[in-house]
mmCIF file of C-alpha atoms and ligand atoms in Angstrom:
data_model
loop_
_atom_site.group_PDB
_atom_site.id
_atom_site.type_symbol
_atom_site.label_atom_id
_atom_site.label_comp_id
_atom_site.label_asym_id
_atom_site.label_seq_id
_atom_site.Cartn_x
_atom_site.Cartn_y
_atom_site.Cartn_z
ATOM 1 C CA UNK A 693 7.086 -3.584 -9.899
ATOM 2 C CA UNK A 694 3.886 -2.977 -11.816
ATOM 3 C CA UNK A 695 2.690 -0.357 -14.232
ATOM 4 C CA UNK A 696 -0.871 0.501 -15.120
ATOM 5 C CA UNK A 697 -1.932 2.848 -17.854
ATOM 6 C CA UNK A 698 -5.107 4.854 -17.856
ATOM 7 C CA UNK A 699 -7.741 3.417 -20.131
ATOM 8 C CA UNK A 700 -11.454 3.526 -20.546
ATOM 9 C CA UNK A 701 -11.923 0.664 -18.106
ATOM 10 C CA UNK A 702 -13.889 1.075 -14.900
ATOM 11 C CA UNK A 703 -12.295 2.729 -11.873
ATOM 12 C CA UNK A 704 -10.868 0.222 -9.384
ATOM 13 C CA UNK A 705 -13.487 0.003 -6.647
ATOM 14 C CA UNK A 706 -12.626 2.136 -3.660
ATOM 15 C CA UNK A 707 -14.905 3.149 -0.832
ATOM 16 C CA UNK A 708 -13.727 6.480 0.655
ATOM 17 C CA UNK A 709 -13.340 6.490 4.410
ATOM 18 C CA UNK A 710 -12.721 10.193 5.110
ATOM 19 C CA UNK A 711 -11.309 13.111 3.195
ATOM 20 C CA UNK A 712 -8.575 11.094 1.441
ATOM 21 C CA UNK A 713 -9.860 11.552 -2.124
ATOM 22 C CA UNK A 714 -9.925 15.321 -1.754
ATOM 23 C CA UNK A 715 -6.500 15.339 -0.087
ATOM 24 C CA UNK A 716 -4.964 13.254 -2.862
ATOM 25 C CA UNK A 717 -6.403 15.543 -5.557
ATOM 26 C CA UNK A 718 -5.050 18.597 -3.797
ATOM 27 C CA UNK A 719 -1.606 17.057 -3.383
ATOM 28 C CA UNK A 720 -1.637 16.128 -7.059
ATOM 29 C CA UNK A 721 -2.593 19.613 -8.204
ATOM 30 C CA UNK A 722 -0.155 21.293 -5.820
ATOM 31 C CA UNK A 723 2.671 18.863 -6.708
ATOM 32 C CA UNK A 724 3.074 17.720 -3.096
ATOM 33 C CA UNK A 725 4.380 14.267 -2.156
ATOM 34 C CA UNK A 726 1.944 12.188 -0.120
ATOM 35 C CA UNK A 727 2.534 9.554 2.552
ATOM 36 C CA UNK A 728 -0.179 7.013 3.408
ATOM 37 C CA UNK A 729 0.255 5.554 6.870
ATOM 38 C CA UNK A 730 -1.586 2.489 8.073
ATOM 39 C CA UNK A 731 -1.552 -1.231 8.777
ATOM 40 C CA UNK A 732 -1.344 -3.931 6.111
ATOM 41 C CA UNK A 733 -4.485 -4.662 4.140
ATOM 42 C CA UNK A 734 -6.481 -1.540 4.990
ATOM 43 C CA UNK A 735 -6.874 -0.230 1.434
ATOM 44 C CA UNK A 736 -3.811 1.971 0.789
ATOM 45 C CA UNK A 737 -2.795 0.321 -2.468
ATOM 46 C CA UNK A 738 -6.367 0.123 -3.710
ATOM 47 C CA UNK A 739 -6.785 3.821 -2.941
ATOM 48 C CA UNK A 740 -3.741 4.771 -5.012
ATOM 49 C CA UNK A 741 -4.919 2.573 -7.911
ATOM 50 C CA UNK A 742 -8.309 4.213 -7.729
ATOM 51 C CA UNK A 743 -6.888 7.737 -7.635
ATOM 52 C CA UNK A 744 -4.513 7.146 -10.544
ATOM 53 C CA UNK A 745 -7.400 5.880 -12.675
ATOM 54 C CA UNK A 746 -9.612 8.719 -11.525
ATOM 55 C CA UNK A 747 -7.006 11.304 -12.497
ATOM 56 C CA UNK A 748 -6.315 9.423 -15.745
ATOM 57 C CA UNK A 749 -2.651 8.959 -14.847
ATOM 58 C CA UNK A 750 -0.276 6.057 -15.419
ATOM 59 C CA UNK A 751 0.704 4.430 -12.122
ATOM 60 C CA UNK A 752 4.064 2.826 -11.403
ATOM 61 C CA UNK A 753 4.043 0.782 -8.198
ATOM 62 C CA UNK A 754 7.195 -0.485 -6.509
ATOM 63 C CA UNK A 755 6.836 -2.822 -3.519
ATOM 64 C CA UNK A 756 9.906 -2.066 -1.369
ATOM 65 C CA UNK A 757 11.726 -4.728 0.639
ATOM 66 C CA UNK A 758 15.093 -5.273 2.369
ATOM 67 C CA UNK A 759 16.878 -5.805 -0.918
ATOM 68 C CA UNK A 760 15.456 -2.798 -2.735
ATOM 69 C CA UNK A 761 18.435 -0.609 -3.570
ATOM 70 C CA UNK A 762 18.722 2.776 -5.269
ATOM 71 C CA UNK A 763 20.127 1.064 -8.392
ATOM 72 C CA UNK A 764 16.980 -1.072 -8.660
ATOM 73 C CA UNK A 765 14.872 2.046 -8.619
ATOM 74 C CA UNK A 766 16.988 4.493 -10.617
ATOM 75 C CA UNK A 767 18.370 2.191 -13.270
ATOM 76 C CA UNK A 768 21.507 0.393 -14.312
ATOM 77 C CA UNK A 769 23.905 -0.295 -17.151
ATOM 78 C CA UNK A 770 23.321 -3.647 -18.805
ATOM 79 C CA UNK A 771 25.576 -5.527 -21.172
ATOM 80 C CA UNK A 772 23.634 -6.526 -24.282
ATOM 81 C CA UNK A 773 25.431 -8.265 -27.134
ATOM 82 C CA UNK A 774 28.743 -6.548 -26.417
ATOM 83 C CA UNK A 775 27.200 -3.106 -25.888
ATOM 84 C CA UNK A 776 26.472 -1.404 -22.626
ATOM 85 C CA UNK A 777 22.963 -0.014 -22.584
ATOM 86 C CA UNK A 778 21.265 2.051 -19.947
ATOM 87 C CA UNK A 779 17.962 0.847 -18.537
ATOM 88 C CA UNK A 780 15.825 3.245 -16.529
ATOM 89 C CA UNK A 781 14.513 1.947 -13.213
ATOM 90 C CA UNK A 782 10.885 2.593 -12.223
ATOM 91 C CA UNK A 783 11.589 5.862 -10.385
ATOM 92 C CA UNK A 784 13.477 7.337 -13.333
ATOM 93 C CA UNK A 785 10.762 6.200 -15.707
ATOM 94 C CA UNK A 786 8.029 7.770 -13.598
ATOM 95 C CA UNK A 787 9.972 11.034 -13.363
ATOM 96 C CA UNK A 788 10.485 11.173 -17.129
ATOM 97 C CA UNK A 789 6.925 10.168 -17.999
ATOM 98 C CA UNK A 790 5.147 12.275 -15.389
ATOM 99 C CA UNK A 791 3.472 9.222 -13.841
ATOM 100 C CA UNK A 792 2.227 8.631 -10.328
ATOM 101 C CA UNK A 793 4.978 6.737 -8.531
ATOM 102 C CA UNK A 794 3.890 4.609 -5.583
ATOM 103 C CA UNK A 795 6.651 3.316 -3.325
ATOM 104 C CA UNK A 796 4.846 0.760 -1.210
ATOM 105 C CA UNK A 797 6.342 0.162 2.282
ATOM 106 C CA UNK A 798 9.085 2.717 1.812
ATOM 107 C CA UNK A 799 10.602 2.064 5.254
ATOM 108 C CA UNK A 800 11.472 -1.474 4.181
ATOM 109 C CA UNK A 801 13.830 -0.241 1.446
ATOM 110 C CA UNK A 802 17.549 0.311 2.001
ATOM 111 C CA UNK A 803 18.579 3.746 3.335
ATOM 112 C CA UNK A 804 20.157 4.732 -0.017
ATOM 113 C CA UNK A 805 16.691 4.563 -1.614
ATOM 114 C CA UNK A 806 15.334 7.082 0.827
ATOM 115 C CA UNK A 807 18.338 9.366 0.202
ATOM 116 C CA UNK A 808 17.851 9.066 -3.561
ATOM 117 C CA UNK A 809 14.219 10.152 -3.482
ATOM 118 C CA UNK A 810 14.708 13.104 -1.093
ATOM 119 C CA UNK A 811 15.392 15.626 -3.920
ATOM 120 C CA UNK A 812 12.122 14.548 -5.556
ATOM 121 C CA UNK A 813 10.256 15.800 -2.515
ATOM 122 C CA UNK A 814 11.795 19.292 -2.782
ATOM 123 C CA UNK A 815 9.911 21.949 -4.691
ATOM 124 C CA UNK A 816 12.409 21.572 -7.560
ATOM 125 C CA UNK A 817 11.505 17.883 -7.868
ATOM 126 C CA UNK A 818 14.890 16.713 -9.026
ATOM 127 C CA UNK A 819 16.297 13.236 -9.396
ATOM 128 C CA UNK A 820 20.021 12.631 -9.583
ATOM 129 C CA UNK A 821 20.821 9.431 -11.450
ATOM 130 C CA UNK A 822 24.418 9.132 -10.263
ATOM 131 C CA UNK A 823 25.378 6.029 -12.248
ATOM 132 C CA UNK A 824 24.625 7.955 -15.375
ATOM 133 C CA UNK A 825 25.666 11.397 -14.177
ATOM 134 C CA UNK A 826 22.245 12.719 -15.134
ATOM 135 C CA UNK A 827 20.094 15.191 -13.253
ATOM 136 C CA UNK A 828 16.400 15.091 -14.136
ATOM 137 C CA UNK A 829 13.558 17.403 -13.288
ATOM 138 C CA UNK A 830 10.244 15.612 -12.911
ATOM 139 C CA UNK A 831 7.853 16.050 -15.810
ATOM 140 C CA UNK A 832 4.756 18.007 -14.916
ATOM 141 C CA UNK A 833 2.164 15.558 -13.666
ATOM 142 C CA UNK A 834 4.642 13.435 -11.745
ATOM 143 C CA UNK A 835 3.523 12.646 -8.210
ATOM 144 C CA UNK A 836 5.297 10.716 -5.482
ATOM 145 C CA UNK A 837 3.174 8.632 -3.124
ATOM 146 C CA UNK A 838 4.658 6.373 -0.441
ATOM 147 C CA UNK A 839 3.115 4.032 2.078
ATOM 148 C CA UNK A 840 4.369 3.285 5.508
ATOM 149 C CA UNK A 841 3.199 0.883 8.200
ATOM 150 C CA UNK A 842 3.688 2.650 11.532
ATOM 151 C CA UNK A 843 3.592 -0.527 13.658
ATOM 152 C CA UNK A 844 7.226 0.027 14.633
ATOM 153 C CA UNK A 845 6.729 -1.120 18.212
ATOM 154 C CA UNK A 846 6.092 -4.584 16.754
ATOM 155 C CA UNK A 847 9.216 -4.911 14.733
ATOM 156 C CA UNK A 848 8.408 -2.750 11.719
ATOM 157 C CA UNK A 849 11.004 -0.308 10.533
ATOM 158 C CA UNK A 850 10.762 3.389 11.326
ATOM 159 C CA UNK A 851 11.193 6.325 8.994
ATOM 160 C CA UNK A 852 13.454 9.199 10.000
ATOM 161 C CA UNK A 853 11.663 12.395 11.021
ATOM 162 C CA UNK A 854 13.686 14.237 8.366
ATOM 163 C CA UNK A 855 12.126 11.964 5.740
ATOM 164 C CA UNK A 856 8.621 12.018 7.170
ATOM 165 C CA UNK A 857 8.562 15.794 7.201
ATOM 166 C CA UNK A 858 8.993 15.887 3.433
ATOM 167 C CA UNK A 859 5.493 14.492 2.894
ATOM 168 C CA UNK A 860 1.911 15.479 3.413
ATOM 169 C CA UNK A 861 0.528 12.496 5.319
ATOM 170 C CA UNK A 862 -2.766 10.726 5.930
ATOM 171 C CA UNK A 863 -3.600 7.943 8.361
ATOM 172 C CA UNK A 864 -5.522 4.907 7.182
ATOM 173 C CA UNK A 865 -7.100 2.250 9.347
ATOM 174 C CA UNK A 866 -9.604 -0.557 8.935
ATOM 175 C CA UNK A 867 -12.950 0.944 7.881
ATOM 176 C CA UNK A 868 -15.876 1.365 10.275
ATOM 177 C CA UNK A 869 -18.104 -1.773 10.413
ATOM 178 C CA UNK A 870 -20.850 -0.646 8.015
ATOM 179 C CA UNK A 871 -18.328 0.528 5.477
ATOM 180 C CA UNK A 872 -16.199 -2.584 5.809
ATOM 181 C CA UNK A 873 -19.278 -4.784 5.323
ATOM 182 C CA UNK A 874 -20.213 -2.917 2.153
ATOM 183 C CA UNK A 875 -16.632 -3.302 0.901
ATOM 184 C CA UNK A 876 -16.848 -7.086 1.433
ATOM 185 C CA UNK A 877 -20.209 -7.264 -0.311
ATOM 186 C CA UNK A 878 -18.902 -5.214 -3.229
ATOM 187 C CA UNK A 879 -15.637 -7.079 -3.597
ATOM 188 C CA UNK A 880 -17.048 -10.577 -3.424
ATOM 189 C CA UNK A 881 -20.838 -10.619 -3.971
ATOM 190 C CA UNK A 882 -21.168 -12.340 -0.613
ATOM 191 C CA UNK A 883 -24.535 -11.783 1.005
ATOM 192 C CA UNK A 884 -24.975 -8.962 3.428
ATOM 193 C CA UNK A 885 -25.432 -11.247 6.448
ATOM 194 C CA UNK A 886 -22.131 -12.995 5.785
ATOM 195 C CA UNK A 887 -20.400 -9.640 5.305
ATOM 196 C CA UNK A 888 -21.713 -8.325 8.613
ATOM 197 C CA UNK A 889 -20.681 -11.477 10.450
ATOM 198 C CA UNK A 890 -17.212 -11.388 9.001
ATOM 199 C CA UNK A 891 -16.801 -7.769 9.990
ATOM 200 C CA UNK A 892 -18.007 -8.532 13.496
ATOM 201 C CA UNK A 893 -15.532 -11.406 13.682
ATOM 202 C CA UNK A 894 -12.758 -9.178 12.354
ATOM 203 C CA UNK A 895 -13.419 -6.600 15.039
ATOM 204 C CA UNK A 896 -13.509 -9.258 17.775
ATOM 205 C CA UNK A 897 -10.128 -10.541 16.591
ATOM 206 C CA UNK A 898 -8.729 -7.007 16.431
ATOM 207 C CA UNK A 899 -9.602 -6.558 20.096
ATOM 208 C CA UNK A 900 -7.433 -9.514 21.154
ATOM 209 C CA UNK A 901 -4.458 -7.357 21.986
ATOM 210 C CA UNK A 902 -3.196 -9.689 24.714
ATOM 211 C CA UNK A 903 -2.224 -12.328 22.124
ATOM 212 C CA UNK A 904 0.588 -10.076 20.954
ATOM 213 C CA UNK A 905 -0.099 -10.613 17.251
ATOM 214 C CA UNK A 906 2.278 -8.735 14.960
ATOM 215 C CA UNK A 907 -0.700 -7.492 12.951
ATOM 216 C CA UNK A 908 -4.450 -7.277 13.348
ATOM 217 C CA UNK A 909 -6.941 -9.045 11.077
ATOM 218 C CA UNK A 910 -7.032 -6.836 7.989
ATOM 219 C CA UNK A 911 -9.812 -5.979 5.582
ATOM 220 C CA UNK A 912 -7.850 -7.993 3.018
ATOM 221 C CA UNK A 913 -8.163 -11.157 5.147
ATOM 222 C CA UNK A 914 -11.900 -10.601 5.569
ATOM 223 C CA UNK A 915 -12.242 -10.155 1.794
ATOM 224 C CA UNK A 916 -10.375 -13.427 1.258
ATOM 225 C CA UNK A 917 -12.666 -15.237 3.712
ATOM 226 C CA UNK A 918 -15.721 -13.794 1.944
ATOM 227 C CA UNK A 919 -14.371 -15.111 -1.373
ATOM 228 C CA UNK A 920 -13.945 -18.609 0.051
ATOM 229 C CA UNK A 921 -17.411 -18.536 1.583
ATOM 230 C CA UNK A 922 -19.040 -17.386 -1.686
ATOM 231 C CA UNK A 923 -17.222 -20.228 -3.435
ATOM 232 C CA UNK A 924 -19.194 -22.611 -1.208
ATOM 233 C CA UNK A 925 -16.623 -23.389 1.488
ATOM 234 C CA UNK A 926 -18.093 -23.859 4.993
ATOM 235 C CA UNK A 927 -17.708 -20.480 6.750
ATOM 236 C CA UNK A 928 -15.742 -21.801 9.719
ATOM 237 C CA UNK A 929 -13.115 -23.493 7.558
ATOM 238 C CA UNK A 930 -13.002 -20.445 5.317
ATOM 239 C CA UNK A 931 -12.283 -18.171 8.279
ATOM 240 C CA UNK A 932 -9.600 -20.478 9.650
ATOM 241 C CA UNK A 933 -7.844 -20.650 6.296
ATOM 242 C CA UNK A 934 -8.232 -17.012 5.272
ATOM 243 C CA UNK A 935 -8.056 -15.164 8.592
ATOM 244 C CA UNK A 936 -6.630 -17.280 11.418
ATOM 245 C CA UNK A 937 -3.775 -19.150 9.722
ATOM 246 C CA UNK A 938 -2.223 -16.049 8.116
ATOM 247 C CA UNK A 939 -2.104 -14.293 11.500
ATOM 248 C CA UNK A 940 -0.016 -16.729 13.525
ATOM 249 C CA UNK A 941 1.965 -19.973 13.631
ATOM 250 C CA UNK A 942 1.720 -20.441 17.381
ATOM 251 C CA UNK A 943 -0.547 -23.438 18.171
ATOM 252 C CA UNK A 944 -2.006 -21.815 21.297
ATOM 253 C CA UNK A 945 -2.772 -18.586 19.510
ATOM 254 C CA UNK A 946 -4.290 -20.475 16.584
ATOM 255 C CA UNK A 947 -6.542 -22.298 19.004
ATOM 256 C CA UNK A 948 -7.603 -19.084 20.732
ATOM 257 C CA UNK A 949 -8.384 -17.422 17.403
ATOM 258 C CA UNK A 950 -10.223 -20.536 16.238
ATOM 259 C CA UNK A 951 -12.479 -20.324 19.273
ATOM 260 C CA UNK A 952 -13.448 -16.790 18.363
ATOM 261 C CA UNK A 953 -14.286 -18.016 14.852
ATOM 262 C CA UNK A 954 -16.516 -20.782 16.167
ATOM 263 C CA UNK A 955 -18.471 -18.245 18.209
ATOM 264 C CA UNK A 956 -19.060 -16.196 15.055
ATOM 265 C CA UNK A 957 -19.986 -18.994 12.614
HETATM 266 N N1 LIG B 481 -11.746 1.494 1.314
HETATM 267 C C1 LIG B 481 -11.716 0.375 0.565
HETATM 268 N N2 LIG B 481 -12.428 0.297 -0.580
HETATM 269 C C2 LIG B 481 -12.398 -0.834 -1.322
HETATM 270 N N3 LIG B 481 -11.701 -1.936 -1.010
HETATM 271 C C3 LIG B 481 -10.988 -1.915 0.118
HETATM 272 C C4 LIG B 481 -10.934 -0.763 0.940
HETATM 273 N N4 LIG B 481 -10.141 -1.037 2.000
HETATM 274 C C5 LIG B 481 -9.709 -2.294 1.834
HETATM 275 N N5 LIG B 481 -10.204 -2.831 0.704
HETATM 276 C C6 LIG B 481 -10.020 -4.229 0.269
HETATM 277 O O1 LIG B 481 -8.918 -4.727 1.011
HETATM 278 C C7 LIG B 481 -7.947 -5.295 0.138
HETATM 279 C C8 LIG B 481 -6.561 -4.960 0.634
HETATM 280 O O2 LIG B 481 -6.323 -3.596 0.465
HETATM 281 P P1 LIG B 481 -4.908 -3.037 -0.025
HETATM 282 O O3 LIG B 481 -5.193 -1.759 -0.707
HETATM 283 O O4 LIG B 481 -4.168 -4.068 -0.782
HETATM 284 O O5 LIG B 481 -4.227 -2.816 1.390
HETATM 285 P P2 LIG B 481 -2.843 -2.154 1.783
HETATM 286 O O6 LIG B 481 -2.225 -1.601 0.546
HETATM 287 O O7 LIG B 481 -3.230 -1.118 2.797
HETATM 288 O O8 LIG B 481 -2.042 -3.260 2.391
HETATM 289 C C9 LIG B 481 -8.247 -4.705 -1.232
HETATM 290 O O9 LIG B 481 -7.883 -5.611 -2.244
HETATM 291 C C10 LIG B 481 -9.730 -4.499 -1.178
HETATM 292 O O10 LIG B 481 -10.377 -5.708 -1.476
HETATM 293 MG MG1 LIG B 482 -0.333 -2.268 -0.218
#
């Protein structure tokens, strides 16, 4: 879990792709929960960080995984020096403080988490902290944002329609080539030529559907490769380490991806 507070620092860099900034602002002002759908590494988290800073709001981010239970999120009783003290979990804290709460990869969490946050998506914006017998109403300014990777046909978990329908939703995908190249150049100071080549390579790799990769080459991987290249690493090795190796462990697939890299650099 991480928390960021608004300060006078610069906004986290985010390059808008469509109408997402406007949509987020409207959801915030209308107190509507928002779901960001899209593959790994396409900018969802960065977008939320950017929007929280832009709106001057504290942001509480919770990466969800198989073990994430409602108790982790709502809070628990702890024994401290003979006393039992209550400790708020991140969801409870966000609700009390009126923060932006970002549940990253919500579908990965246990079903009881999803049940626990349902009342927060109602217009009353309630949270029932059952272990404490406390019912909270979200402080004005609270906003719930979740992310979800809809690659379910490749082994990702699905979200129930009854949960999905509680959110306003927006689809994210890897940015168009020009935009993605300017993101790489901005994130890493790599030169424009390198950025364009990496983006071209990324798109070539994304087309290789027949390899049955669980995920496509993300913007994040291209950013990592650009970092290695700007540090002076030979481009081919940088691309193998930052893009190819993270995508697969299968020797044949690695070889096929490596060939695409050697055509690009
Ligand atoms: N639209 C964008 N503007 C700025 N950076 C972006 C954008 N999309 C992707 N990135 C870059 O890609 C990286 C991964 O994005 P991230 O937000 O962590 O992805 P996700 O949360 O979708 O998995 C970011 O750290 C950033 O460098
Ligand atoms: Mg993320």
